[in-house]
Amino acid sequence: MVGRAQVHFTLIASFEPHQKFRSAKMKFENLLAEVGGFGKYQISIIALLVIPRVTLPFHFLLNNFIAAIPSHHCDISSLDADGILGNLSREERLTVSIPAQEDGTPASCHMFSYPQFQLLMNSSSSTELPVVECQNGWEYDNSTFKSALATEFELVCDRRGLNKATATIFFVGVMVGAAIFGWLSDRYGRKRMLLMSYLISISFGVASAFSQSFIMFAIMRFFTGMGLTGISIISIVLCVEWADIAHRTIAGVIISLDWSVSTMMLPGIAYLVNDWRSLIITVTAPLGLAVITWRWIPESARWLIANGRLEEAHLYLSKCASANNRQHNLRDIKPETLANIIIAEDRGDKKYSYLDLVRSSKMRKLALLTGITWFGVAFTYYGISLNISGFGLNLYLTQFIYGAIEMPSKLLAYVCLDKLGRRYSQVGTLITTGVCTGITVLIPRDLLLARTVIAVLGKGFSEASFTCVFLYTTELYPTVLRQNGLGYSSFVGRVGVSLAPLVSLLDEVWLPLPQVLFCSVAVIAGFVALLLPETHNVRLPETIEDIEKTRKRSVCSQLEYQLGN
């Protein structure tokens, strides 16, 4: 094998750059190395994609603030119809009108059927007195939030589930959008569908802020989520497809840093803009700038060549070479010579779809394994991220801590991806997330500091697992199905995301049950990820045939890659 590799190396080295493309069919990776696999051009792409991506965590975690339920109790005006409570202080009015909970605070969902004046004398226990459900709505503590969904549409008490459902409805939209945009961007291109996702997100995002009913709000949030997931999956694919083998890891990690920074910014924005309608408009605003800067984002050269659009591919590759000071390498390369680049089989008019993910045995196995892995990653991450009320800390501080832990998590992910490889990084971060979540179940609830530390560590590892899975998935699927594969995987992951808010309601059945489920799913998904192939320092697969045959890092491949650099 080494002898064959040496001969192949000698043959390749004997050609000038333009002769290499003319003499034989070559991989896209070699062409990308000629024009610069990670230079100013790739940095500019990342910078342009960060603009729309900052709004992703804003919207994905928005429910922590707009759906927060402030302290509330029944409106007791009906008990004071005759002014019989007029001479009492506010505290005394609450004492005779609303039963006290175990911690001494007024009950949230019940009131006495008539004033219990004897309670002012402590003559009996309020728990033994007859109560009724709130008759005239609720009074809310507006000291933290000027307004929220719960106060606007009265999503409390027996309607509390609807408040949680707003997150589920949003993520169902994200789930549907993952499938739709995955297919559309493989069929019509990354750039065009990216603009469509911008416009959908802006339109329905702003419309949701003007909703006059819960039903209208739910529908608008569904379509907002659908548009936002297009931004998420298309931007990461564009980033990875323009990066060479040696820099795919750093490119994927850099573009994911915007999520961590935005997660830390969100509590500050929510603190300053504490009206839910204004907050939605504020976090959607960056997309306006994204629409303006969209024209400078390039189409994927891989996708263009795979679809026979050689003139456009040559244009973008020329821009890349010029920006990276490699223009001399493309001086004698004409658009028609790009037909010699091996990026997809001779496909004619063939259009790939999600059905191609299950037509062959190894593609079916890959789809199954990535689906389970994505479900575990997303289910656990959002199960932790959307439950920030269990710290016993200020809501804004908790969200900031959750965001701050993501920065070192990105660094951990980068080191692990580079040193341990993709597979073991994915497995390790998932299982460690599950272990941390399980430990919080065992620690007594009165040990708040210990629970907080372990929960924050779990959040950090869950973020690291998300960083790994995005990059890992883009490397596992071939170019002709990459967007479909990522769209499908994201779809399955969003099923887990949609279930996470509802699972948190199971604490009424057994308090630790949600954490037990999050722990179990993370550990199981981690072991499943062991069955995936390693992709570290391996060329991106271009065709389905590349998946069906065993992809190994041969010495020949390594020499070709080094020559390209």
XYZ file of C-alpha atoms in Angstrom:
565
model
C 0.000 0.000 0.000
C 2.853 2.357 0.824
C 4.534 1.607 -2.513
C 1.339 2.377 -4.428
C 0.923 5.582 -2.455
C 4.473 6.675 -3.281
C 3.911 6.099 -6.993
C 0.648 8.049 -6.841
C 2.370 10.865 -4.971
C 5.112 11.044 -7.633
C 2.636 11.180 -10.478
C 0.627 13.976 -8.878
C 3.680 15.990 -7.919
C 4.913 16.025 -11.512
C 2.022 18.233 -12.674
C 1.479 21.958 -12.320
C -1.734 22.925 -10.438
C -3.797 23.429 -13.612
C -2.395 20.204 -15.146
C -3.538 18.205 -12.167
C -7.172 19.100 -12.811
C -6.930 18.350 -16.507
C -5.036 15.088 -16.276
C -7.410 13.094 -14.116
C -10.493 13.329 -12.017
C -9.656 14.649 -8.567
C -11.410 15.249 -5.287
C -12.877 18.608 -4.384
C -10.621 18.740 -1.313
C -7.563 19.155 -3.568
C -9.214 21.970 -5.479
C -10.179 23.689 -2.239
C -6.598 23.400 -1.021
C -5.437 25.176 -4.184
C -7.673 28.203 -3.575
C -7.149 28.245 0.208
C -9.086 25.973 2.518
C -9.236 28.363 5.433
C -8.254 31.981 4.874
C -9.758 35.439 4.680
C -12.561 34.197 2.454
C -13.711 31.558 4.950
C -13.423 34.025 7.840
C -15.637 36.471 5.947
C -18.236 33.733 5.382
C -18.289 32.945 9.097
C -18.615 36.647 9.956
C -21.565 37.071 7.589
C -23.306 33.975 8.942
C -22.873 35.065 12.561
C -25.256 37.990 11.964
C -28.379 35.841 11.499
C -27.189 33.123 13.853
C -27.135 35.379 16.913
C -30.923 35.386 16.877
C -31.115 31.582 17.099
C -30.458 31.184 20.863
C -32.517 34.317 21.473
C -35.593 32.631 20.045
C -34.799 29.055 21.074
C -34.442 30.047 24.744
C -36.970 32.886 24.664
C -39.573 30.865 26.546
C -37.456 31.090 29.688
C -38.568 34.726 29.851
C -41.757 35.293 27.859
C -43.324 32.123 29.291
C -42.111 32.642 32.858
C -44.934 32.494 35.385
C -44.719 35.300 37.961
C -46.077 34.928 41.490
C -49.855 35.204 41.440
C -52.975 34.689 43.478
C -56.715 34.932 42.929
C -58.336 38.298 42.364
C -60.333 38.757 45.599
C -62.484 41.679 44.470
C -65.585 39.454 44.470
C -65.221 38.932 48.240
C -65.174 42.678 48.793
C -68.324 43.475 46.827
C -69.915 45.174 49.835
C -66.730 46.847 51.005
C -66.427 44.550 54.019
C -62.643 44.309 53.556
C -62.180 48.048 53.242
C -60.604 48.596 56.668
C -58.086 45.771 56.356
C -54.504 46.040 55.190
C -53.421 44.201 52.026
C -51.829 41.393 54.058
C -54.969 40.999 56.160
C -57.166 40.905 53.051
C -55.082 38.078 51.637
C -55.171 36.221 54.952
C -58.970 36.141 55.130
C -59.492 35.558 51.392
C -56.853 33.074 50.245
C -55.570 29.891 51.941
C -51.878 29.812 52.769
C -49.470 27.270 51.307
C -46.962 25.290 53.353
C -44.358 28.037 53.015
C -46.864 30.659 54.206
C -47.393 32.347 50.823
C -50.930 32.744 49.387
C -52.199 29.867 47.245
C -52.018 30.522 43.525
C -55.163 28.814 42.276
C -57.733 28.802 45.113
C -59.603 31.227 47.342
C -62.141 31.020 50.129
C -65.786 31.090 49.112
C -66.317 33.883 51.669
C -63.976 35.865 53.967
C -62.567 33.943 56.924
C -62.130 36.712 59.481
C -61.337 34.253 62.240
C -57.955 33.660 60.632
C -56.904 37.121 61.801
C -57.090 35.677 65.316
C -55.268 32.463 64.305
C -58.269 30.545 65.592
C -58.099 27.744 62.987
C -56.009 26.327 60.183
C -56.768 27.626 56.683
C -56.195 24.170 55.183
C -59.392 22.863 56.790
C -61.644 25.560 55.358
C -63.680 25.165 52.123
C -62.088 26.721 49.041
C -63.068 27.358 45.428
C -61.117 28.022 42.259
C -60.356 31.626 41.342
C -63.570 33.360 40.290
C -62.381 36.616 38.727
C -58.933 35.883 37.364
C -55.620 36.540 39.062
C -53.386 39.288 40.373
C -49.752 39.040 39.301
C -46.445 40.207 40.710
C -45.121 42.494 37.967
C -41.892 43.405 39.734
C -39.819 41.114 37.461
C -41.797 41.143 34.220
C -43.899 44.013 32.958
C -45.911 41.450 31.006
C -45.589 37.798 30.004
C -47.621 35.197 28.162
C -49.014 33.892 31.435
C -50.335 37.310 32.457
C -51.526 38.247 28.954
C -53.484 35.066 28.226
C -53.918 33.821 31.841
C -51.915 30.623 31.286
C -51.785 29.600 34.945
C -53.285 26.944 37.185
C -55.308 24.516 35.040
C -53.983 26.297 31.897
C -50.341 25.969 33.000
C -49.799 23.204 30.470
C -50.579 25.617 27.622
C -47.777 27.861 28.809
C -45.317 24.952 28.501
C -46.896 24.004 25.192
C -45.789 27.294 23.620
C -42.219 25.974 23.627
C -43.335 22.630 22.226
C -45.293 24.315 19.419
C -42.266 26.445 18.527
C -39.987 23.414 18.388
C -42.484 21.431 16.321
C -42.106 24.255 13.806
C -38.333 23.889 14.098
C -38.731 20.156 13.497
C -40.860 20.639 10.380
C -38.510 23.357 9.107
C -35.525 21.025 9.437
C -37.142 18.546 7.053
C -38.365 21.182 4.602
C -35.197 23.284 4.394
C -32.944 20.232 4.324
C -34.674 19.068 1.140
C -35.079 22.519 -0.425
C -31.466 23.569 0.059
C -30.177 20.335 -1.494
C -32.505 20.878 -4.444
C -32.364 24.656 -4.966
C -29.130 25.655 -3.263
C -27.923 26.825 0.133
C -27.881 30.583 -0.502
C -31.358 30.963 -1.985
C -32.995 28.959 0.794
C -31.020 30.899 3.405
C -32.713 34.100 2.231
C -36.104 32.420 2.343
C -35.466 31.357 5.946
C -34.539 34.967 6.813
C -37.799 36.327 5.385
C -39.996 33.673 7.021
C -38.364 34.226 10.419
C -38.746 38.011 10.246
C -42.343 37.945 9.014
C -43.739 35.495 11.518
C -41.461 36.631 14.346
C -42.792 40.179 14.175
C -46.354 38.919 13.634
C -46.153 36.842 16.835
C -45.379 40.001 18.808
C -48.724 41.449 17.705
C -50.787 38.337 18.515
C -54.172 39.053 20.060
C -54.906 35.503 21.238
C -53.070 32.417 22.382
C -54.063 30.534 19.219
C -52.663 33.270 16.987
C -49.452 33.395 19.019
C -49.010 29.613 18.809
C -49.446 29.619 15.018
C -47.004 32.508 14.521
C -44.387 30.856 16.747
C -44.727 27.615 14.802
C -43.796 29.322 11.540
C -41.080 31.385 13.233
C -39.441 28.166 14.397
C -39.766 26.713 10.912
C -37.868 29.651 9.402
C -35.185 29.783 12.080
C -34.174 26.160 11.643
C -33.350 26.920 8.020
C -30.816 29.475 9.235
C -29.396 26.949 11.683
C -28.780 24.009 9.385
C -27.905 25.901 6.183
C -25.343 28.179 7.840
C -23.416 25.327 9.437
C -23.325 23.384 6.157
C -22.116 26.429 4.214
C -19.379 26.943 6.773
C -18.152 23.343 6.687
C -18.392 22.940 2.910
C -16.055 25.903 2.359
C -13.459 24.637 4.876
C -10.723 22.096 4.130
C -10.100 18.907 6.096
C -7.539 20.406 8.464
C -9.797 23.311 9.452
C -13.284 21.785 9.545
C -13.124 21.400 13.309
C -12.074 24.964 14.068
C -14.558 26.324 11.511
C -17.425 24.408 13.094
C -16.442 25.458 16.613
C -15.924 29.140 15.705
C -19.336 29.502 14.090
C -20.949 27.823 17.087
C -19.408 30.372 19.485
C -22.133 32.825 18.504
C -24.638 30.603 20.308
C -22.731 30.823 23.592
C -22.201 34.578 23.369
C -25.850 35.155 22.494
C -26.966 32.908 25.345
C -25.085 35.160 27.761
C -26.501 38.285 26.119
C -30.113 37.096 26.296
C -30.670 37.655 30.051
C -29.312 41.206 29.746
C -31.649 41.964 26.857
C -34.599 40.361 28.664
C -33.826 42.384 31.793
C -33.827 45.667 29.867
C -36.835 44.772 27.696
C -39.249 43.103 30.119
C -42.368 43.318 27.974
C -42.835 40.097 26.000
C -44.025 41.787 22.802
C -41.118 44.222 22.693
C -38.678 41.442 23.592
C -39.716 39.314 20.599
C -39.221 42.239 18.213
C -35.849 43.064 19.780
C -34.422 39.554 19.412
C -35.704 39.319 15.823
C -34.105 42.622 14.758
C -30.652 41.188 13.757
C -32.313 39.419 10.843
C -32.962 42.792 9.220
C -29.199 43.312 8.949
C -28.806 39.701 7.798
C -31.075 40.346 4.813
C -28.910 43.314 3.806
C -25.642 41.344 4.054
C -27.029 38.181 2.404
C -25.846 39.271 -1.055
C -22.195 38.802 -0.008
C -22.642 35.209 1.170
C -21.374 32.735 -1.474
C -23.183 29.658 -2.667
C -21.521 26.343 -1.824
C -19.020 25.537 -4.577
C -19.432 21.849 -3.761
C -23.177 22.074 -4.375
C -22.724 24.072 -7.593
C -20.279 21.557 -9.067
C -22.453 18.644 -7.968
C -25.365 20.243 -9.845
C -23.400 21.066 -12.991
C -23.365 24.851 -12.501
C -19.698 25.181 -13.329
C -19.642 28.882 -14.293
C -20.996 29.937 -10.900
C -18.702 27.525 -9.076
C -15.703 28.957 -10.936
C -16.797 32.492 -10.042
C -16.941 31.769 -6.316
C -13.738 29.737 -6.358
C -12.005 32.644 -8.110
C -13.223 35.014 -5.411
C -11.975 32.588 -2.769
C -8.557 32.321 -4.446
C -8.289 36.099 -4.773
C -9.212 36.751 -1.137
C -6.746 34.100 0.036
C -3.956 35.304 -2.311
C -4.054 32.065 -4.293
C -5.353 33.472 -7.593
C -2.314 32.170 -9.506
C -3.464 28.599 -8.803
C -6.675 29.134 -10.811
C -5.159 31.207 -13.600
C -5.364 28.421 -16.200
C -8.399 26.634 -14.770
C -11.501 27.121 -16.876
C -15.089 26.465 -15.732
C -15.343 23.399 -17.958
C -12.326 21.788 -16.274
C -14.308 21.718 -13.025
C -16.289 18.868 -14.563
C -13.267 16.700 -13.739
C -13.719 17.317 -10.034
C -15.114 14.247 -8.316
C -17.887 15.596 -6.125
C -20.832 13.486 -7.202
C -21.509 10.607 -9.512
C -22.797 11.306 -12.980
C -26.306 12.080 -11.890
C -27.863 13.603 -14.987
C -31.170 15.074 -13.929
C -31.376 12.971 -10.782
C -32.654 14.821 -7.732
C -31.911 13.346 -4.349
C -34.507 13.193 -1.597
C -34.939 11.840 1.912
C -35.818 8.448 0.423
C -32.191 8.120 -0.620
C -31.282 8.010 3.064
C -32.874 4.556 3.321
C -32.346 3.033 -0.139
C -29.068 1.303 0.726
C -28.012 -0.675 3.788
C -25.219 1.536 5.138
C -27.199 4.714 4.516
C -30.106 3.217 6.482
C -27.779 2.357 9.352
C -26.234 5.830 9.269
C -29.662 7.492 9.299
C -30.818 5.380 12.235
C -27.710 5.989 14.339
C -27.505 9.736 13.680
C -31.216 10.077 14.408
C -30.896 8.428 17.828
C -27.787 10.450 18.636
C -29.468 13.726 17.682
C -32.554 12.870 19.738
C -30.414 12.253 22.809
C -28.346 15.414 22.360
C -31.284 17.755 21.728
C -33.657 16.194 24.287
C -31.085 16.497 27.065
C -29.743 19.932 26.108
C -33.140 21.599 26.050
C -34.392 19.611 29.009
C -31.633 21.318 31.007
C -31.719 24.708 29.245
C -35.466 25.275 29.572
C -35.480 24.463 33.279
C -33.730 27.430 34.887
C -36.091 27.850 37.832
C -34.634 25.037 39.944
C -31.454 26.863 40.956
C -32.993 29.011 43.637
C -31.151 31.906 41.981
C -32.326 34.962 40.098
C -33.785 33.989 36.722
C -31.453 36.296 34.793
C -28.370 35.179 36.736
C -29.198 31.532 36.123
C -29.477 32.071 32.378
C -26.186 33.965 32.359
C -24.426 31.132 34.217
C -25.835 28.619 31.747
C -24.484 30.755 28.915
C -21.099 31.358 30.523
C -20.401 27.641 30.990
C -20.806 27.142 27.250
C -17.624 29.054 26.408
C -15.230 26.619 28.139
C -17.448 23.822 26.793
C -16.646 24.955 23.238
C -12.935 24.861 24.074
C -13.345 21.372 25.529
C -15.220 20.277 22.407
C -12.500 21.637 20.127
C -9.695 19.884 22.049
C -11.612 16.608 22.198
C -12.640 16.695 18.529
C -9.046 17.290 17.502
C -7.327 14.888 19.913
C -9.896 12.143 20.528
C -11.730 12.263 17.225
C -15.398 12.836 16.491
C -16.854 9.555 17.711
C -15.286 9.382 21.163
C -15.931 13.099 21.719
C -19.618 12.574 20.957
C -19.838 9.504 23.159
C -17.950 11.069 26.066
C -19.892 14.335 26.182
C -23.263 12.589 25.975
C -22.549 10.035 28.700
C -20.995 12.668 30.987
C -24.083 14.850 30.541
C -26.259 11.917 31.584
C -24.075 11.164 34.602
C -24.203 14.774 35.820
C -27.981 14.851 35.413
C -28.269 11.589 37.332
C -26.108 12.895 40.186
C -28.456 15.874 40.676
C -31.239 13.370 41.366
C -29.206 11.776 44.167
C -28.105 15.005 45.859
C -30.593 16.195 48.533
C -32.540 19.251 47.406
C -31.428 21.275 50.430
C -27.777 21.069 49.256
C -28.376 23.886 46.784
C -24.731 24.729 46.049
C -23.756 21.135 45.227
C -26.811 20.693 42.992
C -26.044 23.969 41.231
C -22.416 23.052 40.498
C -23.308 19.614 39.109
C -26.217 21.037 37.067
C -23.955 23.675 35.510
C -21.381 21.001 34.633
C -24.143 18.956 33.017
C -25.207 22.001 31.017
C -21.621 22.492 29.866
C -21.216 18.915 28.675
C -24.605 19.009 26.943
C -23.446 22.088 25.017
C -20.219 20.312 24.090
C -22.229 17.357 22.780
C -24.308 19.724 20.627
C -21.142 21.314 19.225
C -19.811 17.873 18.341
C -22.993 16.534 16.746
C -23.386 19.387 14.258
C -19.850 19.020 12.911
C -19.921 15.226 13.112
C -23.156 14.957 11.122
C -21.961 17.215 8.302
C -18.916 14.958 7.913
C -20.887 11.710 7.972
C -23.269 12.414 5.076
C -22.187 12.708 1.415
C -22.369 16.016 -0.441
C -25.330 14.945 -2.572
C -27.317 14.202 0.605
C -25.561 16.323 3.194
C -28.326 18.869 3.643
C -30.975 16.143 3.550
C -29.023 14.161 6.126
C -28.571 17.119 8.422
C -32.199 18.099 7.892
C -33.393 14.621 8.803
C -31.114 14.418 11.852
C -32.210 17.857 12.999
C -35.832 16.806 12.494
C -35.404 13.825 14.809
C -33.504 15.991 17.287
C -36.344 18.519 17.309
C -38.755 15.737 18.210
C -36.724 15.445 21.400
C -36.697 19.208 21.835
C -40.484 19.327 21.448
C -40.935 16.670 24.115
C -38.515 18.231 26.626
C -40.854 21.022 27.887
C -43.713 18.536 28.313
C -41.506 16.033 30.141
C -40.804 18.717 32.744
C -44.506 18.575 33.663
C -43.966 15.006 34.916
C -42.511 16.422 38.130
C -46.118 16.423 39.357
C -46.091 12.614 39.087
C -42.680 12.160 40.742
C -40.388 15.110 41.357
C -37.126 13.569 40.020
C -38.822 11.847 37.033
C -37.836 14.459 34.385
C -34.166 14.304 35.439
C -34.222 10.492 35.416
C -35.546 10.518 31.851
C -32.990 13.097 30.675
C -30.199 11.072 32.261
C -31.316 7.762 30.739
C -31.761 9.113 27.213
C -28.343 10.836 27.235
C -26.507 7.687 28.344
C -28.317 5.444 25.844
C -27.652 7.868 22.977
C -23.999 8.016 24.000
C -23.562 4.259 23.653
C -25.411 4.301 20.319
C -22.947 6.911 19.013
C -20.169 4.343 19.489
C -21.510 2.563 16.403
C -20.864 5.554 14.123
C -17.693 5.683 11.982
C -14.826 8.046 12.758
C -14.485 11.045 10.390
C -11.488 12.870 11.853
C -8.982 13.765 9.084
C -11.089 11.875 6.525
C -12.242 13.465 3.288
C -15.883 14.478 3.194
C -17.836 11.781 1.345
C -19.153 13.104 -1.966
C -21.432 10.300 -3.169
C -23.641 7.571 -1.743
C -21.086 5.125 -3.126
C -18.485 6.662 -0.794
C -20.691 5.663 2.157
C -21.397 2.163 0.891
C -17.715 1.345 0.515
C -15.434 1.482 3.543
C -13.749 4.884 3.841
C -10.259 4.563 5.275
C -7.456 7.020 5.671
C -4.977 5.507 3.261
C -1.416 6.734 3.015
C -2.234 7.751 -0.549
C -5.080 9.966 0.608
C -2.908 11.614 3.184
C -0.146 12.348 0.654
C -2.657 13.789 -1.796
C -4.091 15.991 0.920
C -0.686 17.213 2.042
C 0.249 17.992 -1.546
C -2.935 20.004 -1.935
C -1.860 22.149 0.993
